[in-house]
């Protein structure tokens, strides 16, 4: 039996992985073949926990830049490789610490109907100045320097819990306005929200759910908290990507409409061969998450690129915010 090019590449990756004493982490949105070669797949919270506890010399992070940065923040003694250096997260770039480098303007098609609340050059420091002493809860989808200026981080899996864990009755939540709205709906605390968004989730409109339910009347709708609040209010269940995997497995329902990036469908289907999954919208595809291929994973391990290393003066305060999050049970 002859080996296919893909099998040869996978074998080469596994050999290199052993040689480098490396571990491959992949986010749930990665391409199928990348998820298959990974040692661990997961949501942002699970991958952060893995990065903090794993024993190895090298972590190959198949995801986007902020995820590799988080791994480097939590595991400074390990070499963290991001196979595709241009795999970024536009939402993460919608907030900066103190200089105006704001990507919101590049997504006019997804402009929020209420309009932006802050001028385009508004920064994290500006909003902190407006609300002195109010703790900053920062979604992990942010750059390391934004985390470094925050009190605590959160993920889509634990946002409400993190806000509830704080003593203050007012919090600043950055950068996702949709996650912030979801948190505000589920806490009595006052949430001061930034107005960033994920262009993949923010495009979902109520008609998408109405039509999907018409087509699949027995299916449950699962939505990611990066979707708009009106979508979250219509959904049957709101949770992170791994939360969806757990929910689908334990649910009695046989059909599900999935309101998140379509990469998650691969594992949902593999884990539940007797259940049926439909994407809420076929165009919920994150181009940045799809940049990593088996070839780029091979290239990363072969050439030991691209190394992601957060400078100590940012890493230490950023780690404090991530550690505080990881300590909340
Ligand atoms: P989770 O996998 O943590 O739910 O995050 C989704 C996401 O958008 C990561 O970019
Ligand atoms: Fe960023 Fe959205 Fe892509 Fe996640 S899915 S990496 S939040 S752009």
Short mmCIF file of C-alpha atoms and ligand atoms in Angstrom, two decimals:
data_model
loop_
_atom_site.label_atom_id
_atom_site.label_comp_id
_atom_site.label_asym_id
_atom_site.label_seq_id
_atom_site.Cartn_x
_atom_site.Cartn_y
_atom_site.Cartn_z
CA UNK A 1 0.00 0.00 0.00
CA UNK A 2 1.47 3.34 -1.00
CA UNK A 3 1.28 6.32 1.32
CA UNK A 4 -0.53 9.48 0.26
CA UNK A 5 1.24 12.86 0.36
CA UNK A 6 -0.86 13.74 3.41
CA UNK A 7 0.18 10.56 5.25
CA UNK A 8 3.84 11.24 4.44
CA UNK A 9 3.52 14.80 5.75
CA UNK A 10 1.81 13.60 8.94
CA UNK A 11 4.56 11.05 9.50
CA UNK A 12 7.21 13.76 9.04
CA UNK A 13 5.40 16.01 11.51
CA UNK A 14 5.21 13.25 14.11
CA UNK A 15 8.95 12.49 13.72
CA UNK A 16 9.85 16.17 14.08
CA UNK A 17 7.52 16.53 17.04
CA UNK A 18 9.39 13.77 18.83
CA UNK A 19 12.77 15.23 17.92
CA UNK A 20 11.79 18.68 19.26
CA UNK A 21 9.90 17.29 22.28
CA UNK A 22 6.95 19.32 21.07
CA UNK A 23 3.22 19.32 21.73
CA UNK A 24 0.67 20.48 19.16
CA UNK A 25 -2.33 22.44 20.47
CA UNK A 26 -5.18 23.26 18.09
CA UNK A 27 -8.23 25.44 18.56
CA UNK A 28 -11.63 23.90 17.79
CA UNK A 29 -11.90 26.08 14.63
CA UNK A 30 -8.80 24.68 12.95
CA UNK A 31 -8.89 22.70 9.71
CA UNK A 32 -9.86 19.03 10.11
CA UNK A 33 -6.41 17.68 9.26
CA UNK A 34 -4.78 20.07 11.75
CA UNK A 35 -7.20 19.01 14.50
CA UNK A 36 -6.32 15.39 13.65
CA UNK A 37 -2.57 15.88 14.10
CA UNK A 38 -2.96 17.84 17.37
CA UNK A 39 -2.25 16.39 20.81
CA UNK A 40 -5.00 18.53 22.28
CA UNK A 41 -7.89 20.44 20.77
CA UNK A 42 -10.09 22.75 22.80
CA UNK A 43 -11.61 26.15 23.47
CA UNK A 44 -9.54 29.11 24.61
CA UNK A 45 -9.91 28.25 28.31
CA UNK A 46 -8.91 24.60 27.91
CA UNK A 47 -5.96 25.49 25.70
CA UNK A 48 -4.75 28.12 28.21
CA UNK A 49 -4.94 25.52 30.97
CA UNK A 50 -3.05 23.02 28.82
CA UNK A 51 -0.37 25.55 27.94
CA UNK A 52 0.17 26.22 31.63
CA UNK A 53 0.47 22.58 32.72
CA UNK A 54 1.94 20.69 29.78
CA UNK A 55 5.42 19.16 29.96
CA UNK A 56 7.43 19.70 26.77
CA UNK A 57 10.08 22.00 25.29
CA UNK A 58 8.07 23.37 22.38
CA UNK A 59 4.38 24.24 21.95
CA UNK A 60 3.11 24.50 18.38
CA UNK A 61 -0.02 26.62 18.66
CA UNK A 62 -2.43 26.09 15.78
CA UNK A 63 -4.73 29.03 16.27
CA UNK A 64 -4.34 32.79 16.12
CA UNK A 65 -1.72 35.14 17.50
CA UNK A 66 -3.32 36.01 20.85
CA UNK A 67 -3.57 32.31 21.72
CA UNK A 68 0.13 31.72 21.10
CA UNK A 69 0.88 34.84 23.15
CA UNK A 70 -1.20 33.46 26.03
CA UNK A 71 0.77 30.19 25.85
CA UNK A 72 4.03 32.15 25.96
CA UNK A 73 2.77 34.26 28.90
CA UNK A 74 1.85 31.15 30.88
CA UNK A 75 4.88 29.04 29.86
CA UNK A 76 7.82 31.43 29.48
CA UNK A 77 10.39 28.61 29.57
CA UNK A 78 8.92 26.90 26.54
CA UNK A 79 9.37 27.83 22.94
CA UNK A 80 5.97 28.76 21.50
CA UNK A 81 5.57 28.51 17.74
CA UNK A 82 2.75 30.03 15.69
CA UNK A 83 2.87 28.23 12.31
CA UNK A 84 1.30 31.14 10.40
CA UNK A 85 2.68 34.48 11.51
CA UNK A 86 -0.21 36.39 9.92
CA UNK A 87 -2.93 34.42 11.70
CA UNK A 88 -4.40 37.23 13.79
CA UNK A 89 -7.74 38.05 15.33
CA UNK A 90 -9.38 41.23 14.02
CA UNK A 91 -11.38 41.57 17.25
CA UNK A 92 -8.19 41.47 19.30
CA UNK A 93 -6.93 44.38 17.22
CA UNK A 94 -10.02 46.46 17.96
CA UNK A 95 -8.58 47.63 21.24
CA UNK A 96 -5.14 49.01 22.01
CA UNK A 97 -3.52 50.14 25.23
CA UNK A 98 -2.46 53.67 24.51
CA UNK A 99 -2.02 54.25 20.81
CA UNK A 100 -4.68 54.35 18.14
CA UNK A 101 -4.34 51.24 15.99
CA UNK A 102 -7.90 50.27 15.69
CA UNK A 103 -9.25 47.75 13.21
CA UNK A 104 -12.92 48.61 13.70
CA UNK A 105 -12.91 50.90 10.69
CA UNK A 106 -11.91 48.02 8.42
CA UNK A 107 -15.20 46.22 8.96
CA UNK A 108 -17.79 48.83 7.96
CA UNK A 109 -20.12 46.11 6.65
CA UNK A 110 -20.60 44.84 10.15
CA UNK A 111 -21.06 48.19 11.76
CA UNK A 112 -23.33 47.93 14.78
CA UNK A 113 -26.71 49.52 14.22
CA UNK A 114 -26.33 51.71 17.30
CA UNK A 115 -23.11 53.16 15.89
CA UNK A 116 -19.82 53.26 17.74
CA UNK A 117 -19.85 54.72 21.21
CA UNK A 118 -16.24 55.82 21.28
CA UNK A 119 -14.13 57.73 18.78
CA UNK A 120 -11.93 55.51 16.58
CA UNK A 121 -8.77 56.60 18.40
CA UNK A 122 -10.12 55.78 21.88
CA UNK A 123 -7.89 53.37 23.81
CA UNK A 124 -8.03 51.11 26.87
CA UNK A 125 -6.26 53.78 28.91
CA UNK A 126 -8.92 56.32 27.89
CA UNK A 127 -11.79 54.14 29.09
CA UNK A 128 -9.93 53.40 32.35
CA UNK A 129 -9.49 57.14 32.88
CA UNK A 130 -13.23 57.65 32.40
CA UNK A 131 -13.99 55.06 35.12
CA UNK A 132 -11.19 55.23 37.68
CA UNK A 133 -10.95 52.24 40.03
CA UNK A 134 -13.40 50.11 38.04
CA UNK A 135 -11.86 46.65 37.40
CA UNK A 136 -11.12 45.73 33.79
CA UNK A 137 -12.25 42.26 32.67
CA UNK A 138 -10.48 41.41 29.44
CA UNK A 139 -11.58 38.68 27.05
CA UNK A 140 -8.61 36.50 26.13
CA UNK A 141 -9.07 37.56 22.49
CA UNK A 142 -6.74 40.52 23.05
CA UNK A 143 -3.06 41.29 22.65
CA UNK A 144 -0.66 40.70 25.55
CA UNK A 145 -0.25 44.42 26.30
CA UNK A 146 -4.01 44.84 26.73
CA UNK A 147 -4.04 41.88 29.15
CA UNK A 148 -1.13 43.48 31.01
CA UNK A 149 -3.28 46.57 31.73
CA UNK A 150 -6.24 44.50 32.91
CA UNK A 151 -7.32 43.20 36.30
CA UNK A 152 -8.48 39.80 35.16
CA UNK A 153 -9.10 37.86 31.93
CA UNK A 154 -12.12 35.83 30.90
CA UNK A 155 -13.05 33.50 28.05
CA UNK A 156 -16.36 32.81 26.39
CA UNK A 157 -16.72 29.87 28.79
CA UNK A 158 -16.38 31.76 32.07
CA UNK A 159 -17.21 35.47 31.44
CA UNK A 160 -20.23 35.61 33.78
CA UNK A 161 -18.44 33.66 36.51
CA UNK A 162 -15.40 35.95 36.34
CA UNK A 163 -17.48 39.14 36.61
CA UNK A 164 -19.44 37.61 39.50
CA UNK A 165 -16.18 36.74 41.28
CA UNK A 166 -15.19 40.42 41.56
CA UNK A 167 -15.97 42.57 44.60
CA UNK A 168 -16.94 45.65 42.57
CA UNK A 169 -20.54 46.28 41.45
CA UNK A 170 -19.28 47.89 38.22
CA UNK A 171 -16.88 46.36 35.65
CA UNK A 172 -15.31 47.40 32.37
CA UNK A 173 -15.50 44.54 29.80
CA UNK A 174 -13.31 44.62 26.69
CA UNK A 175 -13.21 44.18 23.73
CA UNK A 176 -16.33 42.21 22.65
CA UNK A 177 -19.58 44.17 22.93
CA UNK A 178 -21.59 40.98 22.36
CA UNK A 179 -19.95 38.92 25.10
CA UNK A 180 -20.26 42.01 27.33
CA UNK A 181 -24.00 42.26 26.59
CA UNK A 182 -24.38 38.57 27.43
CA UNK A 183 -22.50 39.05 30.70
CA UNK A 184 -24.63 42.13 31.51
CA UNK A 185 -27.80 40.10 30.94
CA UNK A 186 -26.60 37.44 33.37
CA UNK A 187 -25.29 39.57 36.22
CA UNK A 188 -26.67 42.34 38.42
CA UNK A 189 -23.39 44.25 38.08
CA UNK A 190 -23.11 47.25 35.79
CA UNK A 191 -21.10 46.38 32.69
CA UNK A 192 -19.27 49.14 30.84
CA UNK A 193 -18.62 47.64 27.42
CA UNK A 194 -16.11 48.32 24.67
CA UNK A 195 -17.58 48.07 21.19
CA UNK A 196 -15.36 45.54 19.45
CA UNK A 197 -16.80 42.45 17.80
CA UNK A 198 -15.93 39.26 15.94
CA UNK A 199 -16.81 39.71 12.28
CA UNK A 200 -17.56 35.98 11.96
CA UNK A 201 -20.18 35.88 14.75
CA UNK A 202 -21.49 39.45 14.51
CA UNK A 203 -22.88 38.82 11.00
CA UNK A 204 -25.60 36.47 12.27
CA UNK A 205 -29.05 38.07 12.14
CA UNK A 206 -32.38 36.93 13.65
CA UNK A 207 -33.65 35.77 10.23
CA UNK A 208 -30.83 33.21 10.15
CA UNK A 209 -32.33 31.54 13.21
CA UNK A 210 -35.91 31.91 11.98
CA UNK A 211 -35.00 30.25 8.66
CA UNK A 212 -32.84 27.52 10.21
CA UNK A 213 -35.67 26.62 12.62
CA UNK A 214 -38.12 26.50 9.69
CA UNK A 215 -35.80 24.07 7.88
CA UNK A 216 -35.04 21.98 10.99
CA UNK A 217 -37.93 22.34 13.43
CA UNK A 218 -36.65 19.66 15.84
CA UNK A 219 -33.13 21.07 16.13
CA UNK A 220 -31.78 23.00 19.12
CA UNK A 221 -29.93 26.25 18.38
CA UNK A 222 -26.55 26.60 20.10
CA UNK A 223 -24.96 30.06 19.92
CA UNK A 224 -21.54 31.38 20.83
CA UNK A 225 -21.53 34.49 23.08
CA UNK A 226 -19.68 36.42 20.35
CA UNK A 227 -23.06 36.54 18.50
CA UNK A 228 -25.28 39.59 18.98
CA UNK A 229 -27.51 39.70 22.05
CA UNK A 230 -30.71 39.33 20.01
CA UNK A 231 -29.32 36.05 18.65
CA UNK A 232 -28.29 34.86 22.11
CA UNK A 233 -31.77 35.62 23.41
CA UNK A 234 -33.31 33.48 20.64
CA UNK A 235 -30.92 30.53 21.08
CA UNK A 236 -31.69 27.40 23.12
CA UNK A 237 -28.22 27.36 24.66
CA UNK A 238 -25.32 29.85 24.77
CA UNK A 239 -21.83 28.56 25.41
CA UNK A 240 -18.18 28.37 24.28
CA UNK A 241 -17.02 26.01 21.54
CA UNK A 242 -16.11 23.22 23.96
CA UNK A 243 -19.31 23.95 25.88
CA UNK A 244 -21.16 23.12 22.64
CA UNK A 245 -19.25 19.84 22.34
CA UNK A 246 -20.25 18.87 25.89
CA UNK A 247 -23.85 20.02 25.47
CA UNK A 248 -24.38 18.13 22.20
CA UNK A 249 -22.95 14.93 23.67
CA UNK A 250 -25.11 14.94 26.77
CA UNK A 251 -28.32 16.27 25.17
CA UNK A 252 -31.27 14.01 24.33
CA UNK A 253 -31.85 16.07 21.17
CA UNK A 254 -30.85 14.53 17.84
CA UNK A 255 -30.38 17.69 15.74
CA UNK A 256 -28.51 20.92 16.39
CA UNK A 257 -28.05 24.24 14.58
CA UNK A 258 -24.57 25.49 15.36
CA UNK A 259 -24.04 29.23 15.76
CA UNK A 260 -20.28 29.44 15.70
CA UNK A 261 -17.35 29.05 13.30
CA UNK A 262 -17.96 26.02 11.07
CA UNK A 263 -14.68 24.31 12.09
CA UNK A 264 -16.46 23.06 15.20
CA UNK A 265 -18.78 20.89 13.09
CA UNK A 266 -15.94 18.44 12.43
CA UNK A 267 -15.58 17.37 16.08
CA UNK A 268 -19.31 17.63 16.80
CA UNK A 269 -19.96 15.14 13.98
CA UNK A 270 -17.04 12.88 14.90
CA UNK A 271 -18.12 12.73 18.56
CA UNK A 272 -21.80 12.19 17.78
CA UNK A 273 -22.17 10.02 14.67
CA UNK A 274 -25.84 9.39 15.49
CA UNK A 275 -26.75 13.11 15.67
CA UNK A 276 -27.06 15.76 12.94
CA UNK A 277 -25.47 19.20 12.96
CA UNK A 278 -26.26 22.15 10.69
CA UNK A 279 -24.30 25.40 10.47
CA UNK A 280 -26.43 28.43 11.43
CA UNK A 281 -24.76 30.19 8.48
CA UNK A 282 -22.42 28.54 6.01
CA UNK A 283 -20.26 31.67 5.88
CA UNK A 284 -19.29 31.56 9.55
CA UNK A 285 -15.70 30.88 8.57
CA UNK A 286 -12.76 32.62 10.24
CA UNK A 287 -10.11 33.12 7.53
CA UNK A 288 -7.40 33.56 10.14
CA UNK A 289 -8.19 30.27 11.82
CA UNK A 290 -7.97 28.54 8.44
CA UNK A 291 -4.50 29.86 7.58
CA UNK A 292 -2.73 27.01 9.38
CA UNK A 293 -2.24 23.87 7.26
CA UNK A 294 -0.34 20.63 7.73
CA UNK A 295 2.43 22.17 5.61
CA UNK A 296 2.70 25.14 7.94
CA UNK A 297 2.82 22.86 10.99
CA UNK A 298 5.63 20.92 9.35
CA UNK A 299 7.44 24.17 8.45
CA UNK A 300 7.05 25.43 12.03
CA UNK A 301 8.69 22.35 13.53
CA UNK A 302 11.31 22.07 10.82
CA UNK A 303 12.52 25.67 10.99
CA UNK A 304 11.38 26.44 14.57
CA UNK A 305 9.36 29.45 13.38
CA UNK A 306 7.53 31.64 14.17
CA UNK A 307 8.61 32.10 17.75
CA UNK A 308 6.14 34.07 19.89
CA UNK A 309 7.80 35.57 22.93
CA UNK A 310 6.16 38.21 25.08
CA UNK A 311 8.64 40.67 26.67
CA UNK A 312 8.94 40.26 30.46
CA UNK A 313 7.60 43.74 31.30
CA UNK A 314 4.35 42.83 29.55
CA UNK A 315 4.36 39.11 30.33
CA UNK A 316 4.43 39.47 34.12
CA UNK A 317 1.35 41.74 34.48
CA UNK A 318 -0.45 39.87 31.69
CA UNK A 319 0.20 36.58 33.51
CA UNK A 320 -1.29 38.07 36.67
CA UNK A 321 -4.56 38.72 34.80
CA UNK A 322 -4.57 35.22 33.26
CA UNK A 323 -3.66 33.54 36.57
CA UNK A 324 -6.45 35.37 38.36
CA UNK A 325 -8.84 33.97 35.77
CA UNK A 326 -7.46 30.43 36.07
CA UNK A 327 -7.84 30.59 39.86
CA UNK A 328 -11.61 31.24 39.63
CA UNK A 329 -13.25 27.83 39.99
P1 LIG B 1 -13.81 29.68 22.41
O1 LIG B 1 -13.28 28.46 21.71
O2 LIG B 1 -13.08 29.91 23.67
O3 LIG B 1 -15.28 29.56 22.62
O4 LIG B 1 -13.49 30.94 21.54
C1 LIG B 1 -13.92 31.22 20.33
C2 LIG B 1 -13.08 32.15 19.55
O5 LIG B 1 -13.56 32.94 18.82
C3 LIG B 1 -11.66 32.07 19.57
O6 LIG B 1 -11.20 32.95 18.65
FE1 LIG B 2 -11.11 36.33 16.19
FE2 LIG B 2 -13.62 35.76 15.53
FE3 LIG B 2 -11.64 34.53 14.29
FE4 LIG B 2 -12.18 34.00 16.86
S1 LIG B 2 -13.48 33.59 15.12
S2 LIG B 2 -10.16 34.34 15.94
S3 LIG B 2 -12.82 36.01 17.58
S4 LIG B 2 -12.07 36.73 14.23
#
